[in-house]
mmCIF file with all atom_site columns, C-alpha atoms in Angstrom:
data_model
loop_
_atom_site.group_PDB
_atom_site.id
_atom_site.type_symbol
_atom_site.label_atom_id
_atom_site.label_alt_id
_atom_site.label_comp_id
_atom_site.label_asym_id
_atom_site.label_entity_id
_atom_site.label_seq_id
_atom_site.pdbx_PDB_ins_code
_atom_site.Cartn_x
_atom_site.Cartn_y
_atom_site.Cartn_z
_atom_site.occupancy
_atom_site.B_iso_or_equiv
_atom_site.pdbx_formal_charge
_atom_site.auth_seq_id
_atom_site.auth_comp_id
_atom_site.auth_asym_id
_atom_site.auth_atom_id
_atom_site.pdbx_PDB_model_num
ATOM 1   C CA . MET A 1 1   ? 40.377 186.396 -94.569  1.00 40.00 ? 103 MET A CA 1
ATOM 2   C CA . CYS A 1 2   ? 42.292 189.643 -94.785  1.00 41.00 ? 104 CYS A CA 1
ATOM 3   C CA . THR A 1 3   ? 45.552 189.354 -96.703  1.00 43.00 ? 105 THR A CA 1
ATOM 4   C CA . CYS A 1 4   ? 48.389 191.783 -97.084  1.00 49.00 ? 106 CYS A CA 1
ATOM 5   C CA . GLY A 1 5   ? 49.366 192.315 -100.705 1.00 45.00 ? 107 GLY A CA 1
ATOM 6   C CA . LYS A 1 6   ? 52.305 194.046 -102.292 1.00 44.00 ? 108 LYS A CA 1
ATOM 7   C CA . SER A 1 7   ? 50.529 195.453 -105.341 1.00 43.00 ? 109 SER A CA 1
ATOM 8   C CA . GLY A 1 8   ? 49.540 199.067 -105.924 1.00 50.00 ? 110 GLY A CA 1
ATOM 9   C CA . PRO A 1 9   ? 51.528 202.270 -105.537 1.00 51.00 ? 111 PRO A CA 1
ATOM 10  C CA . SER A 1 10  ? 52.945 203.313 -102.179 1.00 52.00 ? 112 SER A CA 1
ATOM 11  C CA . ARG A 1 11  ? 51.074 206.598 -102.226 1.00 53.00 ? 113 ARG A CA 1
ATOM 12  C CA . ARG A 1 12  ? 47.769 204.792 -102.532 1.00 54.00 ? 114 ARG A CA 1
ATOM 13  C CA . ARG A 1 13  ? 48.609 202.658 -99.490  1.00 51.00 ? 115 ARG A CA 1
ATOM 14  C CA . LEU A 1 14  ? 49.600 205.772 -97.565  1.00 54.00 ? 116 LEU A CA 1
ATOM 15  C CA . LEU A 1 15  ? 46.393 207.598 -98.412  1.00 53.00 ? 117 LEU A CA 1
ATOM 16  C CA . THR A 1 16  ? 44.269 204.566 -97.618  1.00 51.00 ? 118 THR A CA 1
ATOM 17  C CA . GLY A 1 17  ? 46.014 204.089 -94.280  1.00 49.00 ? 119 GLY A CA 1
ATOM 18  C CA . MET A 1 18  ? 45.643 207.745 -93.381  1.00 53.00 ? 120 MET A CA 1
ATOM 19  C CA . ALA A 1 19  ? 41.966 207.566 -94.315  1.00 52.00 ? 121 ALA A CA 1
ATOM 20  C CA . ALA A 1 20  ? 41.612 204.614 -91.954  1.00 48.00 ? 122 ALA A CA 1
ATOM 21  C CA . LEU A 1 21  ? 43.286 206.659 -89.232  1.00 52.00 ? 123 LEU A CA 1
ATOM 22  C CA . ALA A 1 22  ? 40.920 209.578 -89.833  1.00 50.00 ? 124 ALA A CA 1
ATOM 23  C CA . ALA A 1 23  ? 37.959 207.210 -89.712  1.00 46.00 ? 125 ALA A CA 1
ATOM 24  C CA . PHE A 1 24  ? 38.974 206.211 -86.175  1.00 47.00 ? 126 PHE A CA 1
ATOM 25  C CA . GLY A 1 25  ? 37.790 209.515 -84.775  1.00 44.00 ? 127 GLY A CA 1
ATOM 26  C CA . SER A 1 26  ? 38.802 208.607 -81.231  1.00 46.00 ? 128 SER A CA 1
ATOM 27  C CA . LEU A 1 27  ? 42.404 207.759 -82.065  1.00 52.00 ? 129 LEU A CA 1
ATOM 28  C CA . ARG A 1 28  ? 44.919 210.144 -80.537  1.00 49.00 ? 130 ARG A CA 1
ATOM 29  C CA . PRO A 1 29  ? 48.572 210.470 -81.538  1.00 48.00 ? 131 PRO A CA 1
ATOM 30  C CA . ALA A 1 30  ? 51.032 209.062 -79.036  1.00 46.00 ? 132 ALA A CA 1
ATOM 31  C CA . SER A 1 31  ? 53.036 212.298 -79.218  1.00 44.00 ? 133 SER A CA 1
ATOM 32  C CA . ALA A 1 32  ? 50.427 213.825 -76.925  1.00 41.00 ? 134 ALA A CA 1
ATOM 33  C CA . MET A 1 33  ? 51.579 211.530 -74.108  1.00 39.00 ? 135 MET A CA 1
ATOM 34  C CA . ALA A 1 34  ? 54.650 211.132 -71.923  1.00 38.00 ? 136 ALA A CA 1
ATOM 35  C CA . PRO A 1 35  ? 57.607 209.454 -73.678  1.00 42.00 ? 137 PRO A CA 1
ATOM 36  C CA . ARG A 1 36  ? 57.106 206.125 -71.911  1.00 58.00 ? 138 ARG A CA 1
ATOM 37  C CA . GLY A 1 37  ? 53.388 206.495 -71.230  1.00 83.00 ? 139 GLY A CA 1
ATOM 38  C CA . GLY A 1 38  ? 50.624 204.938 -73.228  1.00 95.00 ? 140 GLY A CA 1
ATOM 39  C CA . SER A 1 39  ? 46.931 204.992 -73.945  1.00 96.00 ? 141 SER A CA 1
ATOM 40  C CA . LEU A 1 40  ? 44.135 202.830 -75.246  1.00 97.00 ? 142 LEU A CA 1
ATOM 41  C CA . ASN A 1 41  ? 43.579 204.768 -78.458  1.00 96.00 ? 143 ASN A CA 1
ATOM 42  C CA . ARG A 1 42  ? 40.596 202.737 -79.593  1.00 96.00 ? 144 ARG A CA 1
ATOM 43  C CA . SER A 1 43  ? 38.488 199.995 -78.019  1.00 95.00 ? 145 SER A CA 1
ATOM 44  C CA . ASP A 1 44  ? 35.692 198.068 -79.692  1.00 96.00 ? 146 ASP A CA 1
ATOM 45  C CA . GLY A 1 45  ? 33.682 195.432 -77.881  1.00 97.00 ? 147 GLY A CA 1
ATOM 46  C CA . GLU A 1 46  ? 35.099 193.969 -74.684  1.00 97.00 ? 148 GLU A CA 1
ATOM 47  C CA . VAL A 1 47  ? 38.610 195.186 -73.826  1.00 98.00 ? 149 VAL A CA 1
ATOM 48  C CA . MET A 1 48  ? 40.229 194.546 -70.440  1.00 98.00 ? 150 MET A CA 1
ATOM 49  C CA . VAL A 1 49  ? 43.363 196.036 -68.901  1.00 98.00 ? 151 VAL A CA 1
ATOM 50  C CA . ASN A 1 50  ? 44.675 194.053 -65.945  1.00 98.00 ? 152 ASN A CA 1
ATOM 51  C CA . GLY A 1 51  ? 41.351 192.259 -65.718  1.00 97.00 ? 153 GLY A CA 1
ATOM 52  C CA . ARG A 1 52  ? 39.248 195.420 -65.556  1.00 97.00 ? 154 ARG A CA 1
ATOM 53  C CA . PRO A 1 53  ? 37.030 196.835 -68.313  1.00 97.00 ? 155 PRO A CA 1
ATOM 54  C CA . ALA A 1 54  ? 38.783 199.589 -70.285  1.00 97.00 ? 156 ALA A CA 1
ATOM 55  C CA . ARG A 1 55  ? 37.608 202.171 -72.766  1.00 95.00 ? 157 ARG A CA 1
ATOM 56  C CA . THR A 1 56  ? 39.105 204.564 -75.285  1.00 95.00 ? 158 THR A CA 1
ATOM 57  C CA . GLY A 1 57  ? 41.412 206.971 -73.453  1.00 94.00 ? 159 GLY A CA 1
ATOM 58  C CA . SER A 1 58  ? 42.324 204.570 -70.636  1.00 96.00 ? 160 SER A CA 1
ATOM 59  C CA . ALA A 1 59  ? 45.975 204.746 -69.614  1.00 96.00 ? 161 ALA A CA 1
ATOM 60  C CA . ILE A 1 60  ? 48.319 201.919 -70.556  1.00 97.00 ? 162 ILE A CA 1
ATOM 61  C CA . ALA A 1 61  ? 51.599 201.412 -68.700  1.00 96.00 ? 163 ALA A CA 1
ATOM 62  C CA . ALA A 1 62  ? 54.488 199.010 -69.089  1.00 96.00 ? 164 ALA A CA 1
ATOM 63  C CA . GLY A 1 63  ? 53.598 195.735 -67.399  1.00 97.00 ? 165 GLY A CA 1
ATOM 64  C CA . ASP A 1 64  ? 49.871 195.993 -68.105  1.00 97.00 ? 166 ASP A CA 1
ATOM 65  C CA . ARG A 1 65  ? 48.007 192.973 -69.472  1.00 98.00 ? 167 ARG A CA 1
ATOM 66  C CA . VAL A 1 66  ? 45.642 193.905 -72.307  1.00 98.00 ? 168 VAL A CA 1
ATOM 67  C CA . ALA A 1 67  ? 42.952 191.465 -73.455  1.00 98.00 ? 169 ALA A CA 1
ATOM 68  C CA . ALA A 1 68  ? 40.317 191.680 -76.191  1.00 98.00 ? 170 ALA A CA 1
ATOM 69  C CA . GLY A 1 69  ? 37.169 189.582 -75.888  1.00 97.00 ? 171 GLY A CA 1
ATOM 70  C CA . PRO A 1 70  ? 35.390 187.560 -78.601  1.00 97.00 ? 172 PRO A CA 1
ATOM 71  C CA . ASN A 1 71  ? 34.102 190.732 -80.279  1.00 95.00 ? 173 ASN A CA 1
ATOM 72  C CA . GLY A 1 72  ? 36.831 193.052 -79.079  1.00 97.00 ? 174 GLY A CA 1
ATOM 73  C CA . THR A 1 73  ? 39.613 195.039 -80.742  1.00 98.00 ? 175 THR A CA 1
ATOM 74  C CA . ALA A 1 74  ? 42.186 197.231 -79.017  1.00 98.00 ? 176 ALA A CA 1
ATOM 75  C CA . VAL A 1 75  ? 44.495 199.813 -80.576  1.00 98.00 ? 177 VAL A CA 1
ATOM 76  C CA . PHE A 1 76  ? 46.987 201.159 -78.045  1.00 98.00 ? 178 PHE A CA 1
ATOM 77  C CA . THR A 1 77  ? 50.305 202.948 -77.850  1.00 97.00 ? 179 THR A CA 1
ATOM 78  C CA . LEU A 1 78  ? 53.134 202.719 -75.351  1.00 97.00 ? 180 LEU A CA 1
ATOM 79  C CA . GLY A 1 79  ? 55.927 205.221 -75.865  1.00 95.00 ? 181 GLY A CA 1
ATOM 80  C CA . ASP A 1 80  ? 57.017 205.052 -79.514  1.00 95.00 ? 182 ASP A CA 1
ATOM 81  C CA . ASP A 1 81  ? 55.384 201.656 -80.121  1.00 97.00 ? 183 ASP A CA 1
ATOM 82  C CA . ALA A 1 82  ? 51.835 200.992 -81.343  1.00 98.00 ? 184 ALA A CA 1
ATOM 83  C CA . PHE A 1 83  ? 49.713 197.851 -81.267  1.00 98.00 ? 185 PHE A CA 1
ATOM 84  C CA . LEU A 1 84  ? 46.568 196.415 -82.845  1.00 98.00 ? 186 LEU A CA 1
ATOM 85  C CA . LEU A 1 85  ? 45.200 193.542 -80.718  1.00 98.00 ? 187 LEU A CA 1
ATOM 86  C CA . ARG A 1 86  ? 42.479 191.490 -82.354  1.00 98.00 ? 188 ARG A CA 1
ATOM 87  C CA . ALA A 1 87  ? 39.567 189.565 -80.822  1.00 98.00 ? 189 ALA A CA 1
ATOM 88  C CA . GLU A 1 88  ? 40.240 186.759 -78.347  1.00 98.00 ? 190 GLU A CA 1
ATOM 89  C CA . SER A 1 89  ? 43.828 187.861 -77.792  1.00 98.00 ? 191 SER A CA 1
ATOM 90  C CA . THR A 1 90  ? 45.894 188.670 -74.705  1.00 98.00 ? 192 THR A CA 1
ATOM 91  C CA . VAL A 1 91  ? 49.233 190.497 -74.533  1.00 98.00 ? 193 VAL A CA 1
ATOM 92  C CA . THR A 1 92  ? 51.532 191.997 -71.908  1.00 98.00 ? 194 THR A CA 1
ATOM 93  C CA . VAL A 1 93  ? 54.101 194.688 -72.787  1.00 97.00 ? 195 VAL A CA 1
ATOM 94  C CA . SER A 1 94  ? 56.837 195.114 -70.185  1.00 96.00 ? 196 SER A CA 1
ATOM 95  C CA . ASP A 1 95  ? 60.140 196.962 -69.882  1.00 95.00 ? 197 ASP A CA 1
ATOM 96  C CA . GLY A 1 96  ? 63.316 195.663 -68.276  1.00 92.00 ? 198 GLY A CA 1
ATOM 97  C CA . PRO A 1 97  ? 67.102 195.998 -68.307  1.00 90.00 ? 199 PRO A CA 1
ATOM 98  C CA . ASP A 1 98  ? 67.281 194.047 -71.563  1.00 88.00 ? 200 ASP A CA 1
ATOM 99  C CA . GLY A 1 99  ? 64.724 196.197 -73.391  1.00 92.00 ? 201 GLY A CA 1
ATOM 100 C CA . ARG A 1 100 ? 61.027 195.869 -74.116  1.00 96.00 ? 202 ARG A CA 1
ATOM 101 C CA . ARG A 1 101 ? 59.290 192.488 -74.079  1.00 97.00 ? 203 ARG A CA 1
ATOM 102 C CA . ILE A 1 102 ? 55.952 191.653 -75.680  1.00 98.00 ? 204 ILE A CA 1
ATOM 103 C CA . ASP A 1 103 ? 54.303 188.447 -74.432  1.00 98.00 ? 205 ASP A CA 1
ATOM 104 C CA . LEU A 1 104 ? 51.449 187.303 -76.665  1.00 98.00 ? 206 LEU A CA 1
ATOM 105 C CA . GLU A 1 105 ? 49.686 184.602 -74.659  1.00 97.00 ? 207 GLU A CA 1
ATOM 106 C CA . SER A 1 106 ? 47.189 183.843 -77.410  1.00 97.00 ? 208 SER A CA 1
ATOM 107 C CA . GLY A 1 107 ? 45.537 185.411 -80.436  1.00 98.00 ? 209 GLY A CA 1
ATOM 108 C CA . ARG A 1 108 ? 46.711 187.973 -82.982  1.00 98.00 ? 210 ARG A CA 1
ATOM 109 C CA . LEU A 1 109 ? 48.794 191.116 -82.640  1.00 98.00 ? 211 LEU A CA 1
ATOM 110 C CA . LEU A 1 110 ? 50.166 193.625 -85.153  1.00 98.00 ? 212 LEU A CA 1
ATOM 111 C CA . SER A 1 111 ? 52.883 195.914 -83.778  1.00 98.00 ? 213 SER A CA 1
ATOM 112 C CA . VAL A 1 112 ? 55.224 198.688 -84.905  1.00 98.00 ? 214 VAL A CA 1
ATOM 113 C CA . PHE A 1 113 ? 58.275 199.653 -82.874  1.00 97.00 ? 215 PHE A CA 1
ATOM 114 C CA . GLY A 1 114 ? 60.661 202.531 -82.410  1.00 95.00 ? 216 GLY A CA 1
ATOM 115 C CA . PRO A 1 115 ? 64.459 201.997 -82.509  1.00 93.00 ? 217 PRO A CA 1
ATOM 116 C CA . LYS A 1 116 ? 65.132 199.834 -79.459  1.00 92.00 ? 218 LYS A CA 1
ATOM 117 C CA . VAL A 1 117 ? 65.761 196.238 -78.445  1.00 90.00 ? 219 VAL A CA 1
ATOM 118 C CA . ILE A 1 118 ? 62.506 194.269 -78.598  1.00 96.00 ? 220 ILE A CA 1
ATOM 119 C CA . THR A 1 119 ? 61.753 190.676 -77.624  1.00 97.00 ? 221 THR A CA 1
ATOM 120 C CA . LEU A 1 120 ? 58.538 189.061 -78.835  1.00 98.00 ? 222 LEU A CA 1
ATOM 121 C CA . LYS A 1 121 ? 57.425 185.951 -76.955  1.00 98.00 ? 223 LYS A CA 1
ATOM 122 C CA . THR A 1 122 ? 54.681 183.466 -77.797  1.00 97.00 ? 224 THR A CA 1
ATOM 123 C CA . PRO A 1 123 ? 54.038 179.942 -76.443  1.00 96.00 ? 225 PRO A CA 1
ATOM 124 C CA . HIS A 1 124 ? 56.229 178.539 -79.254  1.00 96.00 ? 226 HIS A CA 1
ATOM 125 C CA . ALA A 1 125 ? 58.773 181.178 -80.202  1.00 97.00 ? 227 ALA A CA 1
ATOM 126 C CA . ASN A 1 126 ? 61.194 183.837 -79.095  1.00 96.00 ? 228 ASN A CA 1
ATOM 127 C CA . VAL A 1 127 ? 61.829 186.703 -81.560  1.00 97.00 ? 229 VAL A CA 1
ATOM 128 C CA . GLY A 1 128 ? 64.532 189.314 -81.108  1.00 96.00 ? 230 GLY A CA 1
ATOM 129 C CA . ILE A 1 129 ? 64.142 192.451 -83.230  1.00 94.00 ? 231 ILE A CA 1
ATOM 130 C CA . ARG A 1 130 ? 65.202 196.079 -83.481  1.00 85.00 ? 232 ARG A CA 1
ATOM 131 C CA . GLY A 1 131 ? 62.982 198.957 -84.619  1.00 81.00 ? 233 GLY A CA 1
ATOM 132 C CA . THR A 1 132 ? 60.668 197.134 -86.988  1.00 93.00 ? 234 THR A CA 1
ATOM 133 C CA . ALA A 1 133 ? 57.110 195.875 -87.443  1.00 97.00 ? 235 ALA A CA 1
ATOM 134 C CA . ALA A 1 134 ? 55.750 192.402 -86.847  1.00 98.00 ? 236 ALA A CA 1
ATOM 135 C CA . TYR A 1 135 ? 52.544 190.408 -86.968  1.00 98.00 ? 237 TYR A CA 1
ATOM 136 C CA . LEU A 1 136 ? 52.093 187.481 -84.558  1.00 98.00 ? 238 LEU A CA 1
ATOM 137 C CA . GLU A 1 137 ? 49.344 184.887 -84.524  1.00 98.00 ? 239 GLU A CA 1
ATOM 138 C CA . ALA A 1 138 ? 49.604 182.413 -81.649  1.00 97.00 ? 240 ALA A CA 1
ATOM 139 C CA . ARG A 1 139 ? 47.530 179.232 -81.660  1.00 95.00 ? 241 ARG A CA 1
ATOM 140 C CA . PRO A 1 140 ? 47.797 176.014 -79.595  1.00 94.00 ? 242 PRO A CA 1
ATOM 141 C CA . ALA A 1 141 ? 49.886 174.122 -82.163  1.00 94.00 ? 243 ALA A CA 1
ATOM 142 C CA . ALA A 1 142 ? 51.923 176.869 -83.838  1.00 97.00 ? 244 ALA A CA 1
ATOM 143 C CA . THR A 1 143 ? 52.773 180.554 -84.116  1.00 97.00 ? 245 THR A CA 1
ATOM 144 C CA . ASP A 1 144 ? 52.712 182.507 -87.385  1.00 98.00 ? 246 ASP A CA 1
ATOM 145 C CA . ILE A 1 145 ? 55.180 185.385 -87.599  1.00 97.00 ? 247 ILE A CA 1
ATOM 146 C CA . CYS A 1 146 ? 55.596 188.027 -90.275  1.00 97.00 ? 248 CYS A CA 1
ATOM 147 C CA . VAL A 1 147 ? 58.420 190.515 -89.846  1.00 97.00 ? 249 VAL A CA 1
ATOM 148 C CA . CYS A 1 148 ? 56.731 193.124 -91.997  1.00 97.00 ? 250 CYS A CA 1
ATOM 149 C CA . TYR A 1 149 ? 59.946 195.123 -92.382  1.00 96.00 ? 251 TYR A CA 1
ATOM 150 C CA . GLY A 1 150 ? 63.206 195.068 -90.502  1.00 95.00 ? 252 GLY A CA 1
ATOM 151 C CA . HIS A 1 151 ? 65.670 192.628 -88.962  1.00 95.00 ? 253 HIS A CA 1
ATOM 152 C CA . ALA A 1 152 ? 64.842 189.775 -86.598  1.00 96.00 ? 254 ALA A CA 1
ATOM 153 C CA . VAL A 1 153 ? 66.045 186.455 -85.243  1.00 97.00 ? 255 VAL A CA 1
ATOM 154 C CA . LEU A 1 154 ? 63.274 183.840 -85.012  1.00 98.00 ? 256 LEU A CA 1
ATOM 155 C CA . SER A 1 155 ? 63.938 181.079 -82.499  1.00 97.00 ? 257 SER A CA 1
ATOM 156 C CA . PRO A 1 156 ? 61.609 178.078 -81.987  1.00 97.00 ? 258 PRO A CA 1
ATOM 157 C CA . ASP A 1 157 ? 61.363 177.187 -78.293  1.00 97.00 ? 259 ASP A CA 1
ATOM 158 C CA . ALA A 1 158 ? 61.282 173.494 -79.247  1.00 95.00 ? 260 ALA A CA 1
ATOM 159 C CA . ALA A 1 159 ? 64.433 173.752 -81.383  1.00 96.00 ? 261 ALA A CA 1
ATOM 160 C CA . PRO A 1 160 ? 66.543 176.834 -80.590  1.00 96.00 ? 262 PRO A CA 1
ATOM 161 C CA . ASP A 1 161 ? 69.339 175.417 -82.748  1.00 96.00 ? 263 ASP A CA 1
ATOM 162 C CA . LYS A 1 162 ? 67.067 175.991 -85.759  1.00 95.00 ? 264 LYS A CA 1
ATOM 163 C CA . ALA A 1 163 ? 66.854 179.751 -85.190  1.00 97.00 ? 265 ALA A CA 1
ATOM 164 C CA . GLU A 1 164 ? 66.600 181.794 -88.380  1.00 97.00 ? 266 GLU A CA 1
ATOM 165 C CA . GLU A 1 165 ? 67.737 185.368 -89.055  1.00 96.00 ? 267 GLU A CA 1
ATOM 166 C CA . VAL A 1 166 ? 65.592 187.372 -91.466  1.00 96.00 ? 268 VAL A CA 1
ATOM 167 C CA . ARG A 1 167 ? 65.932 190.813 -93.031  1.00 95.00 ? 269 ARG A CA 1
ATOM 168 C CA . THR A 1 168 ? 62.812 192.026 -94.791  1.00 95.00 ? 270 THR A CA 1
ATOM 169 C CA . ARG A 1 169 ? 61.613 195.130 -96.642  1.00 93.00 ? 271 ARG A CA 1
ATOM 170 C CA . HIS A 1 170 ? 57.973 194.247 -97.245  1.00 95.00 ? 272 HIS A CA 1
ATOM 171 C CA . HIS A 1 171 ? 56.605 190.988 -95.774  1.00 96.00 ? 273 HIS A CA 1
ATOM 172 C CA . ASP A 1 172 ? 59.399 188.994 -97.422  1.00 95.00 ? 274 ASP A CA 1
ATOM 173 C CA . ALA A 1 173 ? 59.864 186.115 -94.959  1.00 96.00 ? 275 ALA A CA 1
ATOM 174 C CA . PRO A 1 174 ? 56.711 185.020 -93.092  1.00 97.00 ? 276 PRO A CA 1
ATOM 175 C CA . ARG A 1 175 ? 57.269 181.898 -91.004  1.00 98.00 ? 277 ARG A CA 1
ATOM 176 C CA . ARG A 1 176 ? 55.281 179.303 -89.061  1.00 98.00 ? 278 ARG A CA 1
ATOM 177 C CA . ILE A 1 177 ? 56.892 178.013 -85.864  1.00 98.00 ? 279 ILE A CA 1
ATOM 178 C CA . PHE A 1 178 ? 55.640 174.772 -84.340  1.00 97.00 ? 280 PHE A CA 1
ATOM 179 C CA . GLY A 1 179 ? 55.571 173.397 -80.825  1.00 93.00 ? 281 GLY A CA 1
ATOM 180 C CA . PRO A 1 180 ? 57.436 170.283 -79.604  1.00 92.00 ? 282 PRO A CA 1
ATOM 181 C CA . GLY A 1 181 ? 57.338 167.112 -81.680  1.00 89.00 ? 283 GLY A CA 1
ATOM 182 C CA . ARG A 1 182 ? 56.930 168.700 -85.122  1.00 91.00 ? 284 ARG A CA 1
ATOM 183 C CA . GLN A 1 183 ? 59.646 168.705 -87.766  1.00 92.00 ? 285 GLN A CA 1
ATOM 184 C CA . PRO A 1 184 ? 60.696 170.972 -89.223  1.00 95.00 ? 286 PRO A CA 1
ATOM 185 C CA . ALA A 1 185 ? 60.248 173.287 -86.258  1.00 96.00 ? 287 ALA A CA 1
ATOM 186 C CA . ILE A 1 186 ? 60.104 176.363 -88.507  1.00 97.00 ? 288 ILE A CA 1
ATOM 187 C CA . GLU A 1 187 ? 59.018 176.694 -92.131  1.00 97.00 ? 289 GLU A CA 1
ATOM 188 C CA . PRO A 1 188 ? 57.983 179.350 -94.670  1.00 97.00 ? 290 PRO A CA 1
ATOM 189 C CA . TYR A 1 189 ? 54.353 180.336 -94.532  1.00 95.00 ? 291 TYR A CA 1
ATOM 190 C CA . MET A 1 190 ? 52.142 182.995 -96.120  1.00 94.00 ? 292 MET A CA 1
ATOM 191 C CA . VAL A 1 191 ? 51.259 186.601 -95.363  1.00 94.00 ? 293 VAL A CA 1
ATOM 192 C CA . THR A 1 192 ? 47.764 186.656 -93.838  1.00 94.00 ? 294 THR A CA 1
ATOM 193 C CA . ASN A 1 193 ? 45.434 188.620 -91.576  1.00 95.00 ? 295 ASN A CA 1
ATOM 194 C CA . HIS A 1 194 ? 47.149 192.022 -91.595  1.00 97.00 ? 296 HIS A CA 1
ATOM 195 C CA . THR A 1 195 ? 47.336 194.850 -94.111  1.00 96.00 ? 297 THR A CA 1
ATOM 196 C CA . ASP A 1 196 ? 49.626 197.637 -95.233  1.00 96.00 ? 298 ASP A CA 1
ATOM 197 C CA . GLU A 1 197 ? 46.863 200.100 -94.389  1.00 96.00 ? 299 GLU A CA 1
ATOM 198 C CA . GLU A 1 198 ? 46.887 198.907 -90.771  1.00 97.00 ? 300 GLU A CA 1
ATOM 199 C CA . LEU A 1 199 ? 50.651 199.386 -90.621  1.00 97.00 ? 301 LEU A CA 1
ATOM 200 C CA . VAL A 1 200 ? 50.287 202.931 -91.975  1.00 96.00 ? 302 VAL A CA 1
ATOM 201 C CA . MET A 1 201 ? 47.631 203.643 -89.344  1.00 96.00 ? 303 MET A CA 1
ATOM 202 C CA . LEU A 1 202 ? 49.767 202.334 -86.468  1.00 97.00 ? 304 LEU A CA 1
ATOM 203 C CA . GLU A 1 203 ? 52.912 204.158 -87.582  1.00 97.00 ? 305 GLU A CA 1
ATOM 204 C CA . ALA A 1 204 ? 50.915 207.389 -87.944  1.00 96.00 ? 306 ALA A CA 1
ATOM 205 C CA . LEU A 1 205 ? 49.895 207.131 -84.295  1.00 96.00 ? 307 LEU A CA 1
ATOM 206 C CA . VAL A 1 206 ? 53.551 207.440 -83.296  1.00 95.00 ? 308 VAL A CA 1
ATOM 207 C CA . GLY A 1 207 ? 54.473 210.012 -85.964  1.00 94.00 ? 309 GLY A CA 1
ATOM 208 C CA . ARG A 1 208 ? 56.090 207.758 -88.557  1.00 95.00 ? 310 ARG A CA 1
ATOM 209 C CA . VAL A 1 209 ? 55.411 206.174 -91.946  1.00 94.00 ? 311 VAL A CA 1
ATOM 210 C CA . PRO A 1 210 ? 56.396 202.614 -92.896  1.00 95.00 ? 312 PRO A CA 1
ATOM 211 C CA . PRO A 1 211 ? 59.568 202.345 -94.997  1.00 93.00 ? 313 PRO A CA 1
ATOM 212 C CA . PHE A 1 212 ? 57.710 200.694 -97.900  1.00 91.00 ? 314 PHE A CA 1
ATOM 213 C CA . VAL A 1 213 ? 55.688 203.908 -98.389  1.00 88.00 ? 315 VAL A CA 1
ATOM 214 C CA . THR A 1 214 ? 58.808 205.921 -99.237  1.00 67.00 ? 316 THR A CA 1
ATOM 215 C CA . ARG A 1 215 ? 60.183 203.501 -101.825 1.00 55.00 ? 317 ARG A CA 1
#
């Protein structure tokens, strides 16, 4: 299991993340694309866009449904946002009058966002954030959420009155949100299955560095 630790100097994390970016020879910076356009920057194994096989360089547009198969991984950008979709995961990124919405149907997703209104939706939770980074892991019984840095409101679908506001600088408030019939509906959890180096890599794709690197 890959865990995300807080130890070690920021510069080391930056260099390691940039090395990971360089190792992905096919990754292209999002700045090369239209402001609201997107691209599949890396695909390993089976990756589908709107039910059709996709490969590195395929266009991604708002409203597209991206899925990674049992051995698949997808790294893609859309405007000033970047995403790492792990195996056996499905997500749709759409734009509307209320901002950008990310629907994670199942699986695991690490995302970094530019300064805009963002709504993250899983089968158990609704998360409202602004310009931040988040890791989501959606399973049948619960959703794990780590707001890696930034400000968010976490709302369990089964108990919206138990919504929790978090402000984090470096993975400070990971939570597990349960489906109906489980109390408490939301509780502290642990930071798992995503790394600082992956965050550095995703932010680099859209021309940024994570705030924890500059501290």
